[in-house]
Amino acid sequence: MSENLPPPSDTTPAPKRRTHFNNWISAIGGVVATGALFSFALLVWIDFTQGDNNPYLGIFTYIVAPGFLIAGLALSFFGAWAQRRWAIKHAATKPDKWRINFSDRRQRRWLVIFGCGAVGFLLLSAFGSYQTYHYAESVQFCGQVCHSAMNPEFVTYKRGAHARVDCVECHVGSGPQWFIKAKINGTHQLIAYTLDNYKRPIGTPVKNLRPARDTCEECHWPEKFRGNIEINFDHVLSDKKNSVYSARMLLHVNKSAPGSPLGGIHWHVSDTDRVEYYPADEKRQDIPWMRVTNLKDGSVRIFRTAAYTGEPPADKIRVMDCMDCHNRPAHVFPSANDSVEQALTTGTLSRKLPNIKRVAVQAMLQKEITTEAEAPQKIADYIRKKYADPALAGELPAAVAEVQAIFSNTMFPERKADWRVYPNNIGHKDWPGCFRCHDDKHVTSMGEAPRSSDCNSCHTIVAQGKGEELQTLSAKGLKFAHPDGELDADLTCSDCHNGGIQK
Amino acid sequence: MKTTHHVLLASSLFVFASLSSHAAPVAENWENHCTKCHGDDGKGQTKAGKKLQLKDYTDAKAQAEMKDEEMVKAIANGIFDKAGKEKMKAYKDELSAAEITDLVAYVRKFKA
């Protein structure tokens, strides 16, 4: 039988040489790389169409997706290298250990399953990329997942005027440069968070914060600063009657723009003048030197305190922007006084309890309160002890609950975070604020003080006092009448007022 | 006998409690109304105290210069400078006569 067979021919073609990429490892790598490429394409498309709305998109588009692409390609090449090495070593026995063999029925079955899995992976990559993109831009991502250490900031943010503005809009802004800076900074924070050695309270001012012109002015562009805005300050005095004392004033927020009156608070960010200053302390509360440059004629005025005779280091000089006054735009820690006064004037805290303004503030400021958990009981005990009179018993439960609620929303003992560690530069009551520069102590070499350092340059008090005193408005503006008597002209508000118990 | 002891003990506790509750308001009133200028220790070394050049109540000489009646009057009616400018507000609406008297006694205790 065998004799009838034709002899072997030398011209028989050799078996087709198979590529080393024909193996399961490379196939898996190929699927991963294809999925990553698919996600990358999708995210690039989102970045081009919606990128300005989500600075965090870059982390997925240009870091995560390429990372997977590179990992997939690496796996693919590793498979080819491993296959080749195996083939060389085991050429005589089993050179195709990981080969995808289409003639093998069992492997074909696996291939079908693998193919279905690969398609599913591609779809999940697209869906997952899109969902992750949306999650990363959410406030929950910033406030609760990554930054749980910043609970005080998250609580105050949710209550603030910018509660509907995403964290990244202000903290990162658009464009890759600040995104990378934010991520580098975030990496440091992540390490500190992991090692549980982050600062308590979180330090301010935030270093290397993006200039306000790139973030704040996206919505609050300077041309909008026109005219006056009216503000009512309803204070409650620390007396037995919890007397209300109001100041109703017009704040001159204009910017000397064409068509607006001259002057105004937002002159500080005018197009025609640049205001710079040198803060001598980390919190920017002590300003011994400032410089005003007229950008039209180039003239310069330098103001300094008598005690500061040197020249400030160039790298420490700040160009004034929104954040130098509006330094708590989204994370306002209201003082105990302000919170209690607001509760009293809105009626959520009863004024029938004598001295409740002071007692409530004292209850919140007890040194014994070291954790959030123990605060409610200590506050309740303190207030109940102060009001032993049975006639007042009916007022106590609601009062206690209100003070407890104020505490939980404004003071964070574990994080050591409350208004006392976060100066608020708007105004000048509890912190120096405007008076950091407008205090008549900064003068030029010619003895010239900053212009507009009188009260009416920034605000006009149109009514003040209580009851009928508030019925008559003054167009010219009233001299401020301090409810506790006229004070020494050399004293600033924050010399006595501190947001808590005056000392 | 046992009942008598209980009555005496209860009476003693009541007197002690009365004295304590009497002592607490004056310290509270000092803290609430006076420390912002005069300081916890009465030395007047607060920012406002320095500006107003307040007396150091721990100084025997300063204490000697003050008469109790003048102090009562000052707390009740306030203090004004020659120009009529208020330097310290009047507390007669805020504090009772007894509370003012207690405050005077409290100030006297600062004397070193």
XYZ file of C-alpha atoms in Angstrom:
615
model
C 0.000 0.000 0.000
C 2.725 2.353 1.033
C 4.704 1.496 -2.083
C 1.986 3.143 -4.231
C 2.407 6.466 -2.527
C 4.413 9.137 -4.405
C 7.804 9.822 -2.978
C 8.207 12.928 -0.866
C 9.021 15.898 -2.958
C 11.635 18.496 -2.090
C 9.365 21.162 -3.555
C 6.653 20.735 -0.843
C 6.126 24.187 0.687
C 7.322 24.549 4.266
C 4.604 25.196 6.895
C 3.667 28.885 6.925
C 5.626 30.628 9.630
C 3.284 31.869 12.285
C 3.662 35.315 13.890
C 4.661 35.332 17.545
C 1.691 37.574 18.232
C -0.568 34.648 17.607
C -1.051 33.725 21.232
C -3.613 34.240 23.952
C -1.560 36.702 26.002
C -1.099 39.024 23.035
C -4.773 38.654 22.181
C -5.799 39.786 25.671
C -3.353 42.688 25.421
C -4.805 43.568 22.051
C -8.333 43.691 23.421
C -7.279 45.886 26.335
C -5.394 48.230 23.985
C -8.335 48.374 21.591
C -10.729 49.156 24.445
C -8.411 51.879 25.728
C -8.082 53.315 22.236
C -11.840 53.310 21.927
C -12.197 55.104 25.285
C -9.458 57.532 24.357
C -11.217 58.438 21.124
C -14.511 58.887 22.942
C -12.964 61.041 25.662
C -11.061 63.170 23.165
C -14.355 63.813 21.455
C -15.935 64.795 24.809
C -12.907 66.935 25.612
C -13.250 68.836 22.353
C -16.960 69.334 22.821
C -17.337 69.750 26.605
C -13.806 69.955 27.974
C -14.169 73.482 29.327
C -16.840 72.289 31.688
C -14.765 69.607 33.310
C -11.073 70.106 33.940
C -10.836 66.617 35.408
C -11.658 65.156 31.994
C -7.965 65.414 31.153
C -7.026 62.889 33.788
C -9.074 60.244 32.003
C -8.398 61.367 28.471
C -4.694 61.912 28.608
C -3.563 59.820 31.542
C -5.916 56.941 32.347
C -6.954 55.925 28.820
C -3.394 56.138 27.388
C -2.235 54.241 30.455
C -4.507 51.353 29.584
C -3.491 51.608 25.937
C 0.164 51.336 26.829
C -0.549 48.494 29.254
C -2.479 46.611 26.559
C 0.256 47.084 23.991
C 2.878 46.063 26.522
C 0.939 42.901 27.292
C 0.657 42.171 23.613
C 4.380 42.518 23.038
C 5.130 40.573 26.174
C 3.001 37.727 24.812
C 4.948 37.762 21.555
C 8.276 37.833 23.381
C 7.253 35.038 25.733
C 5.934 32.956 22.860
C 9.161 33.395 20.898
C 11.291 32.527 23.871
C 9.198 29.436 24.570
C 9.381 28.366 20.918
C 13.184 28.604 20.931
C 13.538 26.717 24.158
C 11.044 24.012 23.327
C 11.417 23.807 19.552
C 11.712 20.060 19.593
C 8.810 19.332 21.875
C 6.018 21.910 22.087
C 6.896 25.198 20.400
C 3.319 26.587 20.349
C 2.235 26.539 23.937
C -0.022 29.628 23.815
C -0.903 29.493 20.128
C -4.428 30.326 19.102
C -5.213 27.317 17.020
C -8.328 27.715 14.896
C -8.265 24.068 13.900
C -8.658 23.052 17.520
C -12.367 22.701 18.247
C -11.912 23.391 21.954
C -9.942 26.558 21.286
C -12.538 27.710 18.776
C -15.131 27.483 21.510
C -12.898 29.557 23.818
C -12.318 32.001 21.002
C -16.040 32.621 20.621
C -16.344 33.259 24.373
C -13.256 35.471 24.255
C -14.652 37.408 21.290
C -17.961 38.013 23.076
C -16.048 39.122 26.176
C -13.915 41.464 24.074
C -16.977 43.119 22.534
C -18.527 43.447 26.002
C -15.273 44.965 27.268
C -15.296 47.534 24.485
C -18.860 48.534 25.278
C -18.117 48.725 28.987
C -15.041 50.846 28.253
C -17.163 53.374 26.427
C -19.935 53.375 29.013
C -17.518 53.360 31.940
C -15.452 56.206 30.533
C -18.499 58.357 30.100
C -19.874 57.604 33.571
C -16.510 58.110 35.232
C -16.187 61.424 33.485
C -19.472 62.583 34.940
C -18.661 61.273 38.399
C -15.290 62.977 38.449
C -16.857 66.348 37.859
C -19.396 65.865 40.623
C -19.222 67.667 43.919
C -19.525 64.336 45.729
C -16.271 63.185 44.105
C -14.412 66.195 45.491
C -16.142 66.558 48.814
C -16.790 63.034 49.935
C -14.618 60.517 48.135
C -11.236 62.106 47.625
C -11.472 64.868 50.152
C -13.310 63.447 53.118
C -10.652 65.121 55.217
C -12.185 68.377 54.086
C -15.609 67.841 55.576
C -15.709 71.354 57.071
C -15.026 72.817 53.645
C -17.676 70.571 52.115
C -20.317 71.516 54.684
C -19.614 75.226 54.353
C -19.525 74.943 50.577
C -22.961 73.349 50.421
C -24.345 76.219 52.474
C -22.518 78.953 50.585
C -23.320 81.274 47.732
C -21.372 79.074 45.310
C -23.061 75.818 46.247
C -24.128 75.264 42.651
C -20.696 75.910 41.219
C -18.582 72.770 40.936
C -15.415 72.640 43.047
C -13.177 72.274 40.007
C -14.509 75.410 38.387
C -12.686 77.508 40.993
C -9.943 75.195 42.208
C -8.706 74.118 38.802
C -10.392 76.006 35.982
C -10.005 75.081 32.339
C -6.865 74.206 30.419
C -4.099 71.626 30.910
C -1.527 73.783 32.721
C -3.514 74.349 35.892
C -4.951 70.891 35.674
C -1.474 69.392 35.944
C -0.596 71.770 38.792
C -3.763 70.792 40.601
C -2.988 67.109 40.170
C 0.567 67.494 41.429
C -0.752 69.377 44.420
C -3.479 66.768 44.814
C -0.861 64.033 44.893
C 0.781 65.673 47.903
C -2.605 65.911 49.557
C -3.350 62.276 48.801
C -0.111 61.185 50.442
C -0.842 63.347 53.496
C -4.370 61.963 53.649
C -3.140 58.370 53.367
C -0.565 58.911 56.093
C -3.147 60.822 58.144
C -0.746 63.685 58.701
C -2.611 66.410 56.858
C -2.982 69.743 58.544
C -5.826 70.392 60.911
C -7.228 72.850 60.126
C -6.552 72.837 56.404
C -4.210 75.755 55.850
C -5.189 78.937 54.114
C -4.692 80.927 52.005
C -4.383 78.216 49.381
C -0.932 78.469 47.886
C -0.594 78.611 44.114
C -4.311 79.135 43.709
C -5.181 80.004 40.168
C -5.494 83.770 39.697
C -9.042 84.906 40.276
C -9.150 86.477 36.844
C -9.114 82.984 35.333
C -11.816 81.629 37.618
C -13.964 84.183 39.495
C -14.140 86.502 36.531
C -15.540 83.747 34.350
C -18.842 84.710 35.983
C -18.133 87.952 37.854
C -16.539 89.957 35.114
C -15.471 93.442 36.210
C -17.814 95.286 33.878
C -20.634 94.061 36.120
C -19.444 96.025 39.133
C -21.748 99.010 38.886
C -23.656 101.202 41.269
C -24.477 100.266 44.845
C -25.873 97.276 46.613
C -27.893 97.516 49.793
C -27.038 95.411 52.805
C -28.748 95.243 56.169
C -26.644 94.231 59.129
C -29.042 93.111 61.837
C -27.011 92.722 64.994
C -28.168 91.525 68.393
C -26.486 93.075 71.388
C -25.088 91.021 74.225
C -27.526 92.349 76.792
C -30.357 90.871 78.807
C -32.975 91.924 76.284
C -31.024 90.656 73.305
C -31.676 94.062 71.743
C -31.555 94.277 67.979
C -29.400 96.987 66.444
C -29.390 97.390 62.688
C -27.240 99.202 60.207
C -28.643 99.619 56.729
C -26.069 100.651 54.213
C -25.296 101.070 50.558
C -22.069 99.472 49.461
C -20.396 101.290 46.595
C -19.302 98.327 44.541
C -18.752 100.143 41.275
C -15.439 100.192 39.498
C -15.163 103.613 37.897
C -16.146 102.112 34.587
C -17.449 104.490 31.923
C -21.005 105.382 32.837
C -20.491 104.629 36.524
C -19.748 107.059 39.330
C -16.096 107.634 40.142
C -14.470 105.531 42.831
C -16.016 102.458 44.314
C -14.654 99.411 46.026
C -13.835 97.511 42.852
C -11.428 100.204 41.835
C -8.914 97.808 43.380
C -9.218 95.611 40.277
C -9.459 98.475 37.856
C -8.060 98.287 34.334
C -6.206 101.540 34.815
C -4.452 100.857 38.109
C -2.623 97.895 39.521
C -2.649 97.400 43.272
C 0.066 95.250 44.817
C 0.921 94.515 48.398
C 3.351 92.645 50.580
C 1.843 90.521 53.346
C 4.206 90.027 56.251
C 2.347 86.979 57.555
C 1.028 83.728 56.132
C -2.592 84.705 56.622
C -2.092 88.035 54.816
C -3.445 89.971 57.752
C -0.411 92.186 58.287
C 0.268 94.385 55.283
C 3.089 96.836 55.894
C 3.696 97.797 52.253
C 1.606 98.363 49.151
C 2.128 99.843 45.719
C -0.354 101.440 43.335
C 0.721 101.755 39.718
C -1.160 103.891 37.245
C -1.052 101.792 34.113
C -1.744 104.761 31.848
C 1.020 107.115 32.862
C 3.234 104.662 34.733
C 3.256 106.691 37.941
C 3.794 104.701 41.104
C 2.786 105.372 44.693
C 4.246 103.258 47.476
C 2.617 103.221 50.884
C 4.219 101.776 53.968
C 3.776 101.754 57.696
C 6.228 103.717 59.802
C 7.629 100.507 61.236
C 8.400 98.953 57.846
C 11.441 100.563 56.330
C 12.788 97.741 54.162
C 11.886 96.592 50.678
C 9.677 93.542 50.291
C 11.019 90.440 48.537
C 9.862 90.574 44.911
C 8.460 87.045 44.970
C 6.271 87.869 47.971
C 4.509 90.816 46.382
C 0.935 89.980 45.398
C -1.088 91.640 42.702
C -4.449 92.290 44.271
C -7.337 90.292 42.901
C -10.777 89.128 44.018
C -9.375 86.707 46.584
C -7.646 89.388 48.601
C -10.991 90.675 49.888
C -13.382 87.872 48.935
C -11.094 85.293 50.497
C -13.941 83.080 51.735
C -16.152 83.046 48.666
C -17.369 79.481 48.910
C -16.338 78.142 52.305
C -17.643 80.714 54.735
C -17.219 79.821 58.372
C -19.622 82.252 60.027
C -18.618 83.432 63.454
C -20.533 82.196 66.484
C -21.817 85.735 66.982
C -23.044 86.077 63.407
C -24.742 82.676 63.419
C -26.511 83.290 66.700
C -27.532 86.800 65.665
C -28.978 85.456 62.454
C -30.940 82.824 64.363
C -32.258 85.472 66.735
C -33.292 87.921 64.030
C -34.926 85.269 61.887
C -36.736 83.850 64.905
C -35.295 80.351 64.957
C -33.791 81.186 68.346
C -36.088 82.790 70.924
C -35.188 86.245 72.209
C -37.355 85.600 75.266
C -34.415 83.975 76.994
C -32.450 86.759 78.729
C -28.879 87.059 77.498
C -29.356 84.158 75.093
C -27.101 85.823 72.526
C -24.151 85.646 74.895
C -25.118 82.340 76.476
C -25.483 80.638 73.099
C -22.076 81.862 71.979
C -20.507 80.817 75.266
C -22.113 77.387 74.986
C -20.573 76.926 71.549
C -17.145 78.076 72.683
C -16.721 75.784 75.669
C -13.153 74.536 75.835
C -14.452 71.163 76.973
C -15.928 70.483 73.546
C -13.226 68.562 71.733
C -15.276 66.322 69.456
C -18.335 66.820 67.328
C -20.084 63.905 69.045
C -19.909 65.355 72.527
C -20.915 68.862 71.502
C -24.732 68.478 71.604
C -24.761 67.221 75.187
C -22.310 69.812 76.451
C -24.219 72.601 74.746
C -27.507 71.354 76.211
C -26.025 71.078 79.700
C -24.545 74.556 79.526
C -27.723 76.265 78.376
C -29.999 74.387 80.797
C -27.695 75.291 83.681
C -27.942 78.977 82.779
C -31.743 78.944 82.650
C -32.913 77.182 85.783
C -35.982 79.436 86.033
C -39.058 77.187 85.483
C -40.816 80.044 83.677
C -38.292 79.691 80.851
C -38.417 75.913 80.643
C -40.750 75.966 77.669
C -38.258 77.934 75.564
C -35.312 75.698 76.265
C -35.768 72.632 74.033
C -36.010 74.665 70.839
C -33.187 76.972 71.907
C -30.900 74.060 72.729
C -31.690 72.357 69.428
C -31.005 75.540 67.474
C -27.650 76.188 69.122
C -26.674 72.549 68.588
C -27.598 72.879 64.913
C -25.598 76.089 64.542
C -22.580 74.411 66.101
C -22.754 71.346 63.883
C -22.879 73.505 60.758
C -20.191 75.983 61.639
C -17.686 74.451 64.050
C -15.628 71.312 63.493
C -13.599 70.441 66.596
C -11.788 67.401 65.208
C -10.552 69.421 62.263
C -9.959 72.456 64.465
C -11.876 74.417 61.856
C -14.110 77.366 62.549
C -14.120 81.098 61.887
C -11.317 81.741 64.390
C -8.705 80.160 62.139
C -10.059 81.461 58.853
C -9.873 85.252 58.671
C -12.563 86.795 56.509
C -11.294 89.888 54.748
C -14.678 91.183 53.643
C -15.555 94.152 55.821
C -13.691 94.968 58.985
C -15.716 93.955 62.032
C -14.191 90.733 63.303
C -11.014 90.823 61.217
C -8.965 93.801 60.028
C -10.207 93.331 56.440
C -10.187 96.708 54.688
C -8.285 98.236 57.576
C -5.248 96.154 56.692
C -4.432 98.994 54.315
C -7.013 101.711 54.980
C -5.969 102.487 58.520
C -4.323 105.894 58.091
C -1.038 104.287 59.085
C 0.166 103.590 55.546
C 1.593 106.667 53.879
C 3.801 107.537 50.925
C 7.158 109.216 51.315
C 5.219 112.466 50.780
C 2.937 111.647 53.693
C -0.007 110.859 51.431
C -2.459 108.270 52.784
C -4.430 105.938 50.513
C -7.349 107.730 48.970
C -10.846 106.822 49.971
C -10.008 105.761 53.481
C -13.074 107.412 54.929
C -16.155 105.315 55.658
C -18.349 106.879 52.970
C -15.974 105.963 50.178
C -16.971 102.348 50.478
C -20.390 102.538 52.087
C -23.104 104.957 53.017
C -25.087 104.258 56.170
C -28.614 105.275 55.297
C -30.233 104.206 58.580
C -29.121 102.686 61.857
C -30.453 101.856 65.280
C -33.740 100.177 66.049
C -37.468 100.673 65.643
C -38.427 104.085 64.359
C -34.793 105.045 63.887
C -34.796 102.800 60.862
C -37.781 104.567 59.291
C -35.830 107.650 58.219
C -33.230 107.293 55.514
C -30.295 109.619 55.111
C -29.203 110.316 51.559
C -25.966 111.955 52.689
C -25.114 109.083 54.984
C -24.877 108.848 58.741
C -21.851 108.702 60.956
C -21.696 105.242 62.445
C -23.185 105.215 65.943
C -21.623 102.404 67.928
C -24.350 100.833 70.084
C -22.007 100.441 73.036
C -20.996 104.093 73.071
C -18.550 106.068 70.999
C -15.152 104.478 70.913
C -11.650 105.792 70.667
C -10.852 106.752 67.093
C -7.615 104.785 67.240
C -9.479 101.555 67.882
C -10.549 99.414 64.969
C -13.567 97.146 65.179
C -11.476 94.003 65.375
C -9.542 95.342 68.345
C -12.582 94.299 70.405
C -14.840 92.264 68.135
C -13.640 88.773 67.363
C -16.783 86.895 66.389
C -17.059 85.314 69.801
C -16.710 86.532 73.344
C -14.919 89.853 73.406
C -11.686 89.827 75.370
C -30.684 63.270 116.599
C -30.272 61.785 113.159
C -33.033 64.005 111.818
C -31.362 67.061 113.341
C -28.117 66.188 111.569
C -29.933 65.855 108.278
C -31.618 69.231 108.763
C -28.291 70.861 109.650
C -26.577 69.279 106.648
C -29.365 70.334 104.334
C -29.291 73.870 105.759
C -25.533 74.070 105.325
C -25.795 72.899 101.748
C -28.541 75.444 101.080
C -26.457 78.281 102.527
C -23.419 77.118 100.566
C -25.489 76.879 97.394
C -26.947 80.335 98.011
C -23.503 81.811 98.505
C -22.244 80.028 95.411
C -25.129 81.235 93.278
C -24.545 84.726 94.627
C -20.847 84.539 93.772
C -21.324 83.230 90.264
C -23.219 86.183 88.774
C -20.608 88.746 89.764
C -17.883 86.749 88.044
C -20.191 86.292 85.105
C -21.052 89.974 85.021
C -17.379 90.819 85.115
C -16.703 88.434 82.269
C -19.698 89.562 80.258
C -19.405 93.311 80.621
C -15.946 94.244 81.817
C -13.257 91.898 80.502
C -13.435 93.164 76.917
C -11.717 96.355 78.142
C -10.411 95.638 81.660
C -9.221 92.100 80.907
C -9.745 88.919 82.902
C -7.181 90.016 85.458
C -8.307 93.631 85.785
C -4.998 94.992 84.541
C -6.605 96.731 81.580
C -4.069 95.327 79.147
C -6.548 94.602 76.363
C -6.316 96.519 73.085
C -9.188 98.748 74.115
C -7.842 99.031 77.650
C -4.462 100.228 76.424
C -6.031 102.778 74.102
C -8.242 104.087 76.864
C -5.346 104.012 79.350
C -7.378 102.106 81.900
C -6.250 101.706 85.456
C -4.512 98.578 86.639
C -6.830 97.239 89.333
C -4.066 95.079 90.765
C -2.160 98.254 91.599
C -2.743 99.257 95.236
C -2.196 102.913 94.388
C -4.850 102.833 91.685
C -7.214 101.100 94.049
C -6.624 103.719 96.714
C -7.527 106.483 94.293
C -10.953 104.989 93.683
C -13.852 105.442 96.062
C -16.586 102.839 96.226
C -19.334 105.410 95.681
C -17.591 106.761 92.591
C -17.216 103.277 91.213
C -20.888 102.525 91.735
C -21.799 105.775 90.035
C -19.443 105.112 87.139
C -20.834 101.631 86.526
C -24.421 102.805 86.787
C -24.197 106.014 84.766
C -21.163 105.474 82.587
C -18.005 107.554 82.212
C -17.655 110.564 79.926
C -14.635 112.672 79.114
C -14.558 116.464 79.388
C -15.920 116.797 75.883
C -18.887 114.655 76.829
C -17.690 111.696 74.837
C -18.716 108.391 76.350
C -15.738 106.352 77.513
C -17.702 103.650 79.306
C -21.358 102.876 78.803
C -23.929 103.046 81.615
C -24.997 99.712 83.049
C -27.934 100.781 85.190
C -30.378 99.224 82.711
C -28.389 96.065 82.510
C -27.347 95.482 86.125
C -29.257 95.770 89.380
C -27.972 97.910 92.247
C -26.911 94.766 94.081
C -25.057 93.485 91.041
C -23.230 96.801 90.701
C -22.246 96.717 94.367
C -21.008 93.172 93.909
C -18.941 94.286 90.949
C -17.283 96.968 93.011
C -16.381 94.377 95.636
C -15.119 92.109 92.865
C -12.867 94.856 91.529
C -11.468 95.430 94.994
C -10.334 91.820 95.138
C -7.923 92.398 92.260
C -5.662 94.401 94.544
C -2.450 92.460 94.875
